[in-house]
Tab-separated table of N, CA and C in Angstrom:
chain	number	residue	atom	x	y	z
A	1	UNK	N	0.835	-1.187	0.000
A	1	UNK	CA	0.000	0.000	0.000
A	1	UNK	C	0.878	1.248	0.000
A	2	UNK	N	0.774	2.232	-0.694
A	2	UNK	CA	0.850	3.461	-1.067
A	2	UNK	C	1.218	4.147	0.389
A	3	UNK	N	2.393	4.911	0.878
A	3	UNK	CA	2.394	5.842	2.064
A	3	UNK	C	1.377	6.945	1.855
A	4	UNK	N	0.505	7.642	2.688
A	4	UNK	CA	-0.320	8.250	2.708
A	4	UNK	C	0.376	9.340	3.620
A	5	UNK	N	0.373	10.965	3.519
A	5	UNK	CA	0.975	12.053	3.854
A	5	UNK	C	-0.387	13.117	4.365
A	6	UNK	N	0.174	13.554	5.524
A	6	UNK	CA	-1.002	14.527	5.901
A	6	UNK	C	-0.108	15.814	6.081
A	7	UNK	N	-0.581	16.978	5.303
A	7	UNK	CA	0.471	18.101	4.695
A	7	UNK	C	0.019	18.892	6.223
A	8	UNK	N	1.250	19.733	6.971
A	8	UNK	CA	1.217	20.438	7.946
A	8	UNK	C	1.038	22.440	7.141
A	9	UNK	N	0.201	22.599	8.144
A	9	UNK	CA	0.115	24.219	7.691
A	9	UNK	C	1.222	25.015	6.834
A	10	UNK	N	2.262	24.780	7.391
A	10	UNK	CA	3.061	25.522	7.076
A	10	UNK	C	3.759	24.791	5.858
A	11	UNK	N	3.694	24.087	5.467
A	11	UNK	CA	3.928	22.940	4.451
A	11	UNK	C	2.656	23.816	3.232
A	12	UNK	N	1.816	23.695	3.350
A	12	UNK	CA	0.656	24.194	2.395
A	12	UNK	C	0.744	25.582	2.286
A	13	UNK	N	1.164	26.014	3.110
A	13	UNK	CA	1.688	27.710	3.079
A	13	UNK	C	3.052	27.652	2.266
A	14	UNK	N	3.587	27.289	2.325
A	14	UNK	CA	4.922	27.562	1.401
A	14	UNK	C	5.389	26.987	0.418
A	15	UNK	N	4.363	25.911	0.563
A	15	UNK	CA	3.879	25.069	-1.285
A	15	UNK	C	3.344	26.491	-2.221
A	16	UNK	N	2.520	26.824	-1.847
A	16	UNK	CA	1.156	27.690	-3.042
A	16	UNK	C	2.042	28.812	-2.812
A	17	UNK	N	3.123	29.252	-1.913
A	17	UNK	CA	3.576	30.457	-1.987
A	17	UNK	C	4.809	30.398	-2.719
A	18	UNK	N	5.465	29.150	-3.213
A	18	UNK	CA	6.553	28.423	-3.899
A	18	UNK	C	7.842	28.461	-3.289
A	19	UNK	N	7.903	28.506	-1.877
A	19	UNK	CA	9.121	28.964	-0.703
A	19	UNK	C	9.495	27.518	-0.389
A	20	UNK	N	9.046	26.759	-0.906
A	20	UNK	CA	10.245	25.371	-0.698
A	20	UNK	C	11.468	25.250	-1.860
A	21	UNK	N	12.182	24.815	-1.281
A	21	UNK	CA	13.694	24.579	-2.196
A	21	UNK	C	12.923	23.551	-3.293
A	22	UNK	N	13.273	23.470	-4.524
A	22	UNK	CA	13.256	22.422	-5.638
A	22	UNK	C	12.807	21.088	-5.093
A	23	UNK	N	13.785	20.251	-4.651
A	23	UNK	CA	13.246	18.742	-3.988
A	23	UNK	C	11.953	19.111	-3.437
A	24	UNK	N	12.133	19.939	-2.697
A	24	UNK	CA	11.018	19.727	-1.512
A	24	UNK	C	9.092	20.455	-2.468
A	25	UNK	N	9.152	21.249	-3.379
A	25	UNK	CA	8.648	21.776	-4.271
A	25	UNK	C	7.669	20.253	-5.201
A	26	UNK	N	9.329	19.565	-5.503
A	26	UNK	CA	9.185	18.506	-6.456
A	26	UNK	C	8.358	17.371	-5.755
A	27	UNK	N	8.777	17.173	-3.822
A	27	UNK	CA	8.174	16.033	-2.943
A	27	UNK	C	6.808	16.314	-3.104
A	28	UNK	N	6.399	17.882	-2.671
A	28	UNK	CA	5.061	18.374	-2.621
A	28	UNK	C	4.596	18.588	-3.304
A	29	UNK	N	4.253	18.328	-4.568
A	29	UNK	CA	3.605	18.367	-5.699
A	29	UNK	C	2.864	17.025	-6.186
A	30	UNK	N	4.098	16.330	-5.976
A	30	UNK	CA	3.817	15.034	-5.881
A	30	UNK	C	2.609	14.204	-5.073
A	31	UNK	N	2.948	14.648	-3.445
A	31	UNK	CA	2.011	14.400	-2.914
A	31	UNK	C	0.257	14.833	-2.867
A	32	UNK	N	0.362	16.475	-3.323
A	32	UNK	CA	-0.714	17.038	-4.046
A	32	UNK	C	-1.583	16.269	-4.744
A	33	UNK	N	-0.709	15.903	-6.221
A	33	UNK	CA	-1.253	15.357	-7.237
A	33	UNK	C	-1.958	14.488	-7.084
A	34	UNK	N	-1.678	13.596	-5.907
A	34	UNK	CA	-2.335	12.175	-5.662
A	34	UNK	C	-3.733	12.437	-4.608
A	35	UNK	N	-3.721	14.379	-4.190
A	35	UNK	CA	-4.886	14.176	-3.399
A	35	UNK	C	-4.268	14.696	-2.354
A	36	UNK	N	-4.111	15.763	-1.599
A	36	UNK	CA	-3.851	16.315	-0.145
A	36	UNK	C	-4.638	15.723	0.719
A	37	UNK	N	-4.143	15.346	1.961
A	37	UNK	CA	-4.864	15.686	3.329
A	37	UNK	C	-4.139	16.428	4.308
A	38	UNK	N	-4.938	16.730	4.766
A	38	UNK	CA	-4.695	17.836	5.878
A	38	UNK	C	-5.893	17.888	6.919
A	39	UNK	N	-5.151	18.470	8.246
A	39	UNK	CA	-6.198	17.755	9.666
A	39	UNK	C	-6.839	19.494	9.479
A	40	UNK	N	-8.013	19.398	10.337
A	40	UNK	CA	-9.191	19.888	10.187
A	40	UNK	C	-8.640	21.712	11.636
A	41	UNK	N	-7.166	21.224	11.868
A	41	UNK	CA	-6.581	22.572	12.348
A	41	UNK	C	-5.361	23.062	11.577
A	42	UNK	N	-5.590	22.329	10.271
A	42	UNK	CA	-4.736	23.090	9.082
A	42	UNK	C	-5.771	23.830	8.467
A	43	UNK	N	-6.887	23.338	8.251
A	43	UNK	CA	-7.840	24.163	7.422
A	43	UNK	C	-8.139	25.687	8.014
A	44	UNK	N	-8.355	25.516	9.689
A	44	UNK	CA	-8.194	26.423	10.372
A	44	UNK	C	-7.416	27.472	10.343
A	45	UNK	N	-6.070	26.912	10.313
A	45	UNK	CA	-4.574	27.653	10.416
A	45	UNK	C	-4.515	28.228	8.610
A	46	UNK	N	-4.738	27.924	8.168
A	46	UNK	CA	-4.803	28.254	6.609
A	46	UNK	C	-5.677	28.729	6.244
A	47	UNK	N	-6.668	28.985	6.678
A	47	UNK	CA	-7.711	30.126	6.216
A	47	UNK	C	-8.137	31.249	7.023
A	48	UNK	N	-7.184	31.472	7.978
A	48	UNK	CA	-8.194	32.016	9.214
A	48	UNK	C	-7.397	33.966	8.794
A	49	UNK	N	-6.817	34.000	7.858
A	49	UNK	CA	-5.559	35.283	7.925
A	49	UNK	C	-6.894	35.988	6.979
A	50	UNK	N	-6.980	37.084	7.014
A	50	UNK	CA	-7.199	38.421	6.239
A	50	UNK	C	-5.956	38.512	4.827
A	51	UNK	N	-7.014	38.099	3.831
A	51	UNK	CA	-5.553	38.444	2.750
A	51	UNK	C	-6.140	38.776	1.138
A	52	UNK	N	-5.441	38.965	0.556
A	52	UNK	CA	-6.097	39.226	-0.604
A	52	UNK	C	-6.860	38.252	-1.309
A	53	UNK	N	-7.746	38.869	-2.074
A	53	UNK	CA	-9.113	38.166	-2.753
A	53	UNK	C	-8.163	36.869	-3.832
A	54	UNK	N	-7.127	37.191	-4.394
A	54	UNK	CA	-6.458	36.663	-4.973
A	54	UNK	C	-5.678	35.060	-3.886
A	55	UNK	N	-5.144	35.589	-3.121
A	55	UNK	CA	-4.437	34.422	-1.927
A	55	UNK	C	-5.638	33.514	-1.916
A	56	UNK	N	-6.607	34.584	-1.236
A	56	UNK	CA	-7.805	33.524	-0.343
A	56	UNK	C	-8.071	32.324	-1.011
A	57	UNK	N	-8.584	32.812	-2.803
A	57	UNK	CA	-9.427	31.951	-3.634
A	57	UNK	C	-8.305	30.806	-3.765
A	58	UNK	N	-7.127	30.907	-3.564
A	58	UNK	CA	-6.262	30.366	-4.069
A	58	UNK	C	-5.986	29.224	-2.545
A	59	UNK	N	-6.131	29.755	-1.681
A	59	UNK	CA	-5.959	28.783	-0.755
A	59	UNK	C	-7.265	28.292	-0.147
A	60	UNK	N	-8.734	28.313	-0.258
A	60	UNK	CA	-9.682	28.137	-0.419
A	60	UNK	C	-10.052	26.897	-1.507
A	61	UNK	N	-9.396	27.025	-2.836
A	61	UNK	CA	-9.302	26.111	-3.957
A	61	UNK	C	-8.194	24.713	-2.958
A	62	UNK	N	-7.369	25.082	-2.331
A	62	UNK	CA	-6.263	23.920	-2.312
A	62	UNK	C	-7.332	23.399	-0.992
A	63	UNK	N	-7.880	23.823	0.149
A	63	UNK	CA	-8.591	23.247	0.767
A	63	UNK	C	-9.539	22.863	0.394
A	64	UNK	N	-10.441	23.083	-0.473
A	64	UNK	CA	-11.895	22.247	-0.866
A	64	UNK	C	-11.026	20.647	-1.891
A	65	UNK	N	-9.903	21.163	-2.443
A	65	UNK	CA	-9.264	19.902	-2.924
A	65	UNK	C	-8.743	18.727	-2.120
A	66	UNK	N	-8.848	19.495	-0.821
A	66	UNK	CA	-7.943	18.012	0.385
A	66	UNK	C	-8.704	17.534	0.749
A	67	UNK	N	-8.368	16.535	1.478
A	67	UNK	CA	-9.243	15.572	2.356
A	67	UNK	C	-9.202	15.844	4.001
A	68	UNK	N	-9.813	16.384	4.635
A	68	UNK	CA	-9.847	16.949	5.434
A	68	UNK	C	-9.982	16.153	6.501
A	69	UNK	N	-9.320	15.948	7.680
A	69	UNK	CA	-9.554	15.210	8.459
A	69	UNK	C	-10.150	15.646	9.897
A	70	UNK	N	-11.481	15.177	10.238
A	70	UNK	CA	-12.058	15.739	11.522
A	70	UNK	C	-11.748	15.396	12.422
A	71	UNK	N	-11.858	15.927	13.646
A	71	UNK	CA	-11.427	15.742	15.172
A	71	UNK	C	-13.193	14.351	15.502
A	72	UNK	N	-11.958	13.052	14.787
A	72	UNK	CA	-12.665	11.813	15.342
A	72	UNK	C	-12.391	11.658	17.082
A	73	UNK	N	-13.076	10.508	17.599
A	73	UNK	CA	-12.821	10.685	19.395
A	73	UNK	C	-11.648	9.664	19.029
A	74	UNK	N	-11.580	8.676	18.161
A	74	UNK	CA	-9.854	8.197	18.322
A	74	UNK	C	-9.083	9.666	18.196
A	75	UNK	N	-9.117	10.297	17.493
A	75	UNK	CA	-7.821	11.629	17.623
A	75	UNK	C	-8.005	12.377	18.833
A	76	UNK	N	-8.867	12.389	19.511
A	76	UNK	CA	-9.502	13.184	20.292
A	76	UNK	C	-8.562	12.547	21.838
A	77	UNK	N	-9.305	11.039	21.771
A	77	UNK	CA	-8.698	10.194	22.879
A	77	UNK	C	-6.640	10.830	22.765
A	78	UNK	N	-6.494	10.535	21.494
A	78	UNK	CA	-4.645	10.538	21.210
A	78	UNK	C	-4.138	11.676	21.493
A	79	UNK	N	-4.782	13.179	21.453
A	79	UNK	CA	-4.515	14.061	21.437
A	79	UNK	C	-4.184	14.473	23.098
A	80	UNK	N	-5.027	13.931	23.925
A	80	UNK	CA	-5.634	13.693	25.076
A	80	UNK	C	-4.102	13.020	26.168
A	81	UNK	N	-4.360	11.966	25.468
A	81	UNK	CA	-2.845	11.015	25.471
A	81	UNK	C	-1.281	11.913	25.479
A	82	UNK	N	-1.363	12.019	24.082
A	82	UNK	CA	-0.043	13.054	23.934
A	82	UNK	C	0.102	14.348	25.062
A	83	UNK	N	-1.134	15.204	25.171
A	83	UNK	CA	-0.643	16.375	26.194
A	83	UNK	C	-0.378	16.127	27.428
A	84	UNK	N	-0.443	14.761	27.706
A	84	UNK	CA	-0.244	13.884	29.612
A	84	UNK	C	0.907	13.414	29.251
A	85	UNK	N	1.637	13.503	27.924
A	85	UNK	CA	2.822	12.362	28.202
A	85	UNK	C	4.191	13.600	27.564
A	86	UNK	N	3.579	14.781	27.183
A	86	UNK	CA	5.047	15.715	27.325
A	86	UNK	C	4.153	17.248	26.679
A	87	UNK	N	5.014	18.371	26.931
A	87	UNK	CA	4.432	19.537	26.943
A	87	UNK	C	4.454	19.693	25.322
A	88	UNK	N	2.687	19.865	24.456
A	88	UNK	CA	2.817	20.133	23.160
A	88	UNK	C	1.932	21.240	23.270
A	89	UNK	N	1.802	22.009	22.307
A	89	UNK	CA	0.419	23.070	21.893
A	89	UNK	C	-0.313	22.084	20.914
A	90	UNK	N	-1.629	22.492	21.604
A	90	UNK	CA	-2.810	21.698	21.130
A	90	UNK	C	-3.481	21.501	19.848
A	91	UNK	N	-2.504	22.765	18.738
A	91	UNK	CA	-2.513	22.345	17.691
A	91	UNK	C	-1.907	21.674	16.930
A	92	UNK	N	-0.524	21.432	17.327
A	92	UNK	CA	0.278	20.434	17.483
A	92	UNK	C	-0.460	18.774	17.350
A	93	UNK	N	-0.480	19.162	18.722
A	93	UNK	CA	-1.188	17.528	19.235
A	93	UNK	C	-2.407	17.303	18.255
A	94	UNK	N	-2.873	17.619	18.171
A	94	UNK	CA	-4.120	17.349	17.171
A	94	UNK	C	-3.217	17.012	15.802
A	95	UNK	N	-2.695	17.793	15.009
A	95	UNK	CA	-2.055	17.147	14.214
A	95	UNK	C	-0.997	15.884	14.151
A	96	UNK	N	-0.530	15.884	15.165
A	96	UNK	CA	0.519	14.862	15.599
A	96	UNK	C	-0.643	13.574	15.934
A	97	UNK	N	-2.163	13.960	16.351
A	97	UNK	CA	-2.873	12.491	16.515
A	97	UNK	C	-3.597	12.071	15.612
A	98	UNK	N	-3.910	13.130	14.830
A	98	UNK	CA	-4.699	12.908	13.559
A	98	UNK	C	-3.390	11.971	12.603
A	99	UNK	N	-2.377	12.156	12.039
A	99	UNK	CA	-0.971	11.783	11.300
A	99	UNK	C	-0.608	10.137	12.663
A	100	UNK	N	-1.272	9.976	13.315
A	100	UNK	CA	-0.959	8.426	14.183
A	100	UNK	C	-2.205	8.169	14.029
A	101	UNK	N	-3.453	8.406	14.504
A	101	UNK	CA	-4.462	7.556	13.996
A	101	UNK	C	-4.635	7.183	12.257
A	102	UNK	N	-4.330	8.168	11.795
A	102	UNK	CA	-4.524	7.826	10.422
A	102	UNK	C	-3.484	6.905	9.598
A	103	UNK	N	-2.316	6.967	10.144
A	103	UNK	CA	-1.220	5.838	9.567
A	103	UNK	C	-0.791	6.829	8.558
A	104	UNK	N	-0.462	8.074	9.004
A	104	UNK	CA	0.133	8.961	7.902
A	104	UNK	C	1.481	9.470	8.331
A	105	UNK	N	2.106	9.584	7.202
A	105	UNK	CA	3.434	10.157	7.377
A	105	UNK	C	3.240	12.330	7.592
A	106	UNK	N	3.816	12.523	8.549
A	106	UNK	CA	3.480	14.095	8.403
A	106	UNK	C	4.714	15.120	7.893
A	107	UNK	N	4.129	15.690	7.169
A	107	UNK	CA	4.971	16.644	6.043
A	107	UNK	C	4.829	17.978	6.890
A	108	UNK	N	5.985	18.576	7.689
A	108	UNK	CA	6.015	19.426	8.198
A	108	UNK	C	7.419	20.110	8.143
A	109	UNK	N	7.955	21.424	8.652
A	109	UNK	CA	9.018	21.811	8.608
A	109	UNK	C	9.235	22.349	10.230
A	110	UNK	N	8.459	21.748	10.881
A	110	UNK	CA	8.540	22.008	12.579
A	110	UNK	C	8.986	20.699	12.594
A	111	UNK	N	10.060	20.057	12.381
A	111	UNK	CA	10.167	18.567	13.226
A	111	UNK	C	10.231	18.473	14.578
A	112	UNK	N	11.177	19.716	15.138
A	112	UNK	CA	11.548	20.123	16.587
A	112	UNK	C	9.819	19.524	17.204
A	113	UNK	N	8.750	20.399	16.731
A	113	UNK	CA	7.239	19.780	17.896
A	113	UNK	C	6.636	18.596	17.867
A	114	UNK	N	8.070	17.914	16.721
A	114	UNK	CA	7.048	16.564	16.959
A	114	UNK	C	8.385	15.128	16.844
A	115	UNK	N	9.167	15.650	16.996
A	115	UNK	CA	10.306	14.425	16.854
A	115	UNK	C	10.337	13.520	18.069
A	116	UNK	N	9.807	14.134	18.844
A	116	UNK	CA	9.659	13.367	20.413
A	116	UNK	C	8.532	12.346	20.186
A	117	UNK	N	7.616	12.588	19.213
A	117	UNK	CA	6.398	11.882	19.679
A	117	UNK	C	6.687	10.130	18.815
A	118	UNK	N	6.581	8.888	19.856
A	118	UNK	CA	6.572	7.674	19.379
A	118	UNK	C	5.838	7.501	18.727
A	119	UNK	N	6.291	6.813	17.541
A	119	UNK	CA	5.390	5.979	16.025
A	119	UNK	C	5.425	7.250	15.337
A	120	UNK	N	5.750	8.391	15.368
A	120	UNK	CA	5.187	9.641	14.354
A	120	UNK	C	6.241	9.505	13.333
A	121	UNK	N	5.978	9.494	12.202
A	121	UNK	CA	7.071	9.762	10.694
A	121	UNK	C	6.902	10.897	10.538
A	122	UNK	N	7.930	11.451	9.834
A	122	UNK	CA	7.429	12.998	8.992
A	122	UNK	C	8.908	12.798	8.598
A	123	UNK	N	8.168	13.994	7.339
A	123	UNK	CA	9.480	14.422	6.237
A	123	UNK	C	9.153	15.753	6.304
A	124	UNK	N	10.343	16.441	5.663
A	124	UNK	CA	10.824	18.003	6.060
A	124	UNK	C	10.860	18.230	4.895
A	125	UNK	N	9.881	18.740	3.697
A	125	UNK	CA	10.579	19.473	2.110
A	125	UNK	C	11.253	20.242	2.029
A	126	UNK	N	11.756	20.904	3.199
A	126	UNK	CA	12.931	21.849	3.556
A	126	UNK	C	13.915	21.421	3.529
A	127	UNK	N	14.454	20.070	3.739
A	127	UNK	CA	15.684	19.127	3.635
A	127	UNK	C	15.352	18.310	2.358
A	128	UNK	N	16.691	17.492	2.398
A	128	UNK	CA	17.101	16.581	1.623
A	128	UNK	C	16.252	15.274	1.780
């Protein structure tokens, strides 16, 4: 089976804004093509700014294209889990439980908030 990727805010912010290096441009496109997901406090974090009519439609279009993932009570329970077992921000944790319940690899350029957490994968399009 196919690795499945759940794109972090700031990952989708600097995709559509084209601020990743080449590889990482080339990783995320890739993963795009096949269908974004993203947890349901990226959609948040990515739409919530005041910006031009031009940005919005444009990041408005890349969210109605993902697969959005809701605050299920398994993520809910994990999220729950994670903030008793070391100090995260809760948007964090929600993404970090949504990317473990779902069996997804997480595409972020914060590894620092989540390298601690057991079973979590992620790749950095900022690196190699």
């Amino acid at each position: 089976m196919e690795s499945q990727y759940l794109l972090d805010s700031n990952v989708v912010i600097g995709y559509l804004a084209g601020r990743l290096p080449d590889s990482g441009m080339k990783t995320v496109s890739a993963i795009v093509d096949r269908i974004p997901h993203i947890s349901v406090i990226s959609q948040i974090e990515v739409l919530r700014f005041n910006d031009t009519p031009e940005n919005e439609a444009i990041l408005n279009d890349f969210v109605e294209m993902s697969v959005i993932h809701p605050l299920s009570s398994d993520i809910v329970l994990r999220v729950i889990a994670l903030c008793k077992q070391r100090k995260i921000k809760i948007p964090d944790a929600i993404i970090a439980a949504t990317a473990l319940v779902e069996n997804m690899i997480l595409v972020t350029r914060n590894i620092d908030d989540f390298k601690n957490i057991t079973g979590l994968e992620f790749l950095n399009p900022w690196e190699n």
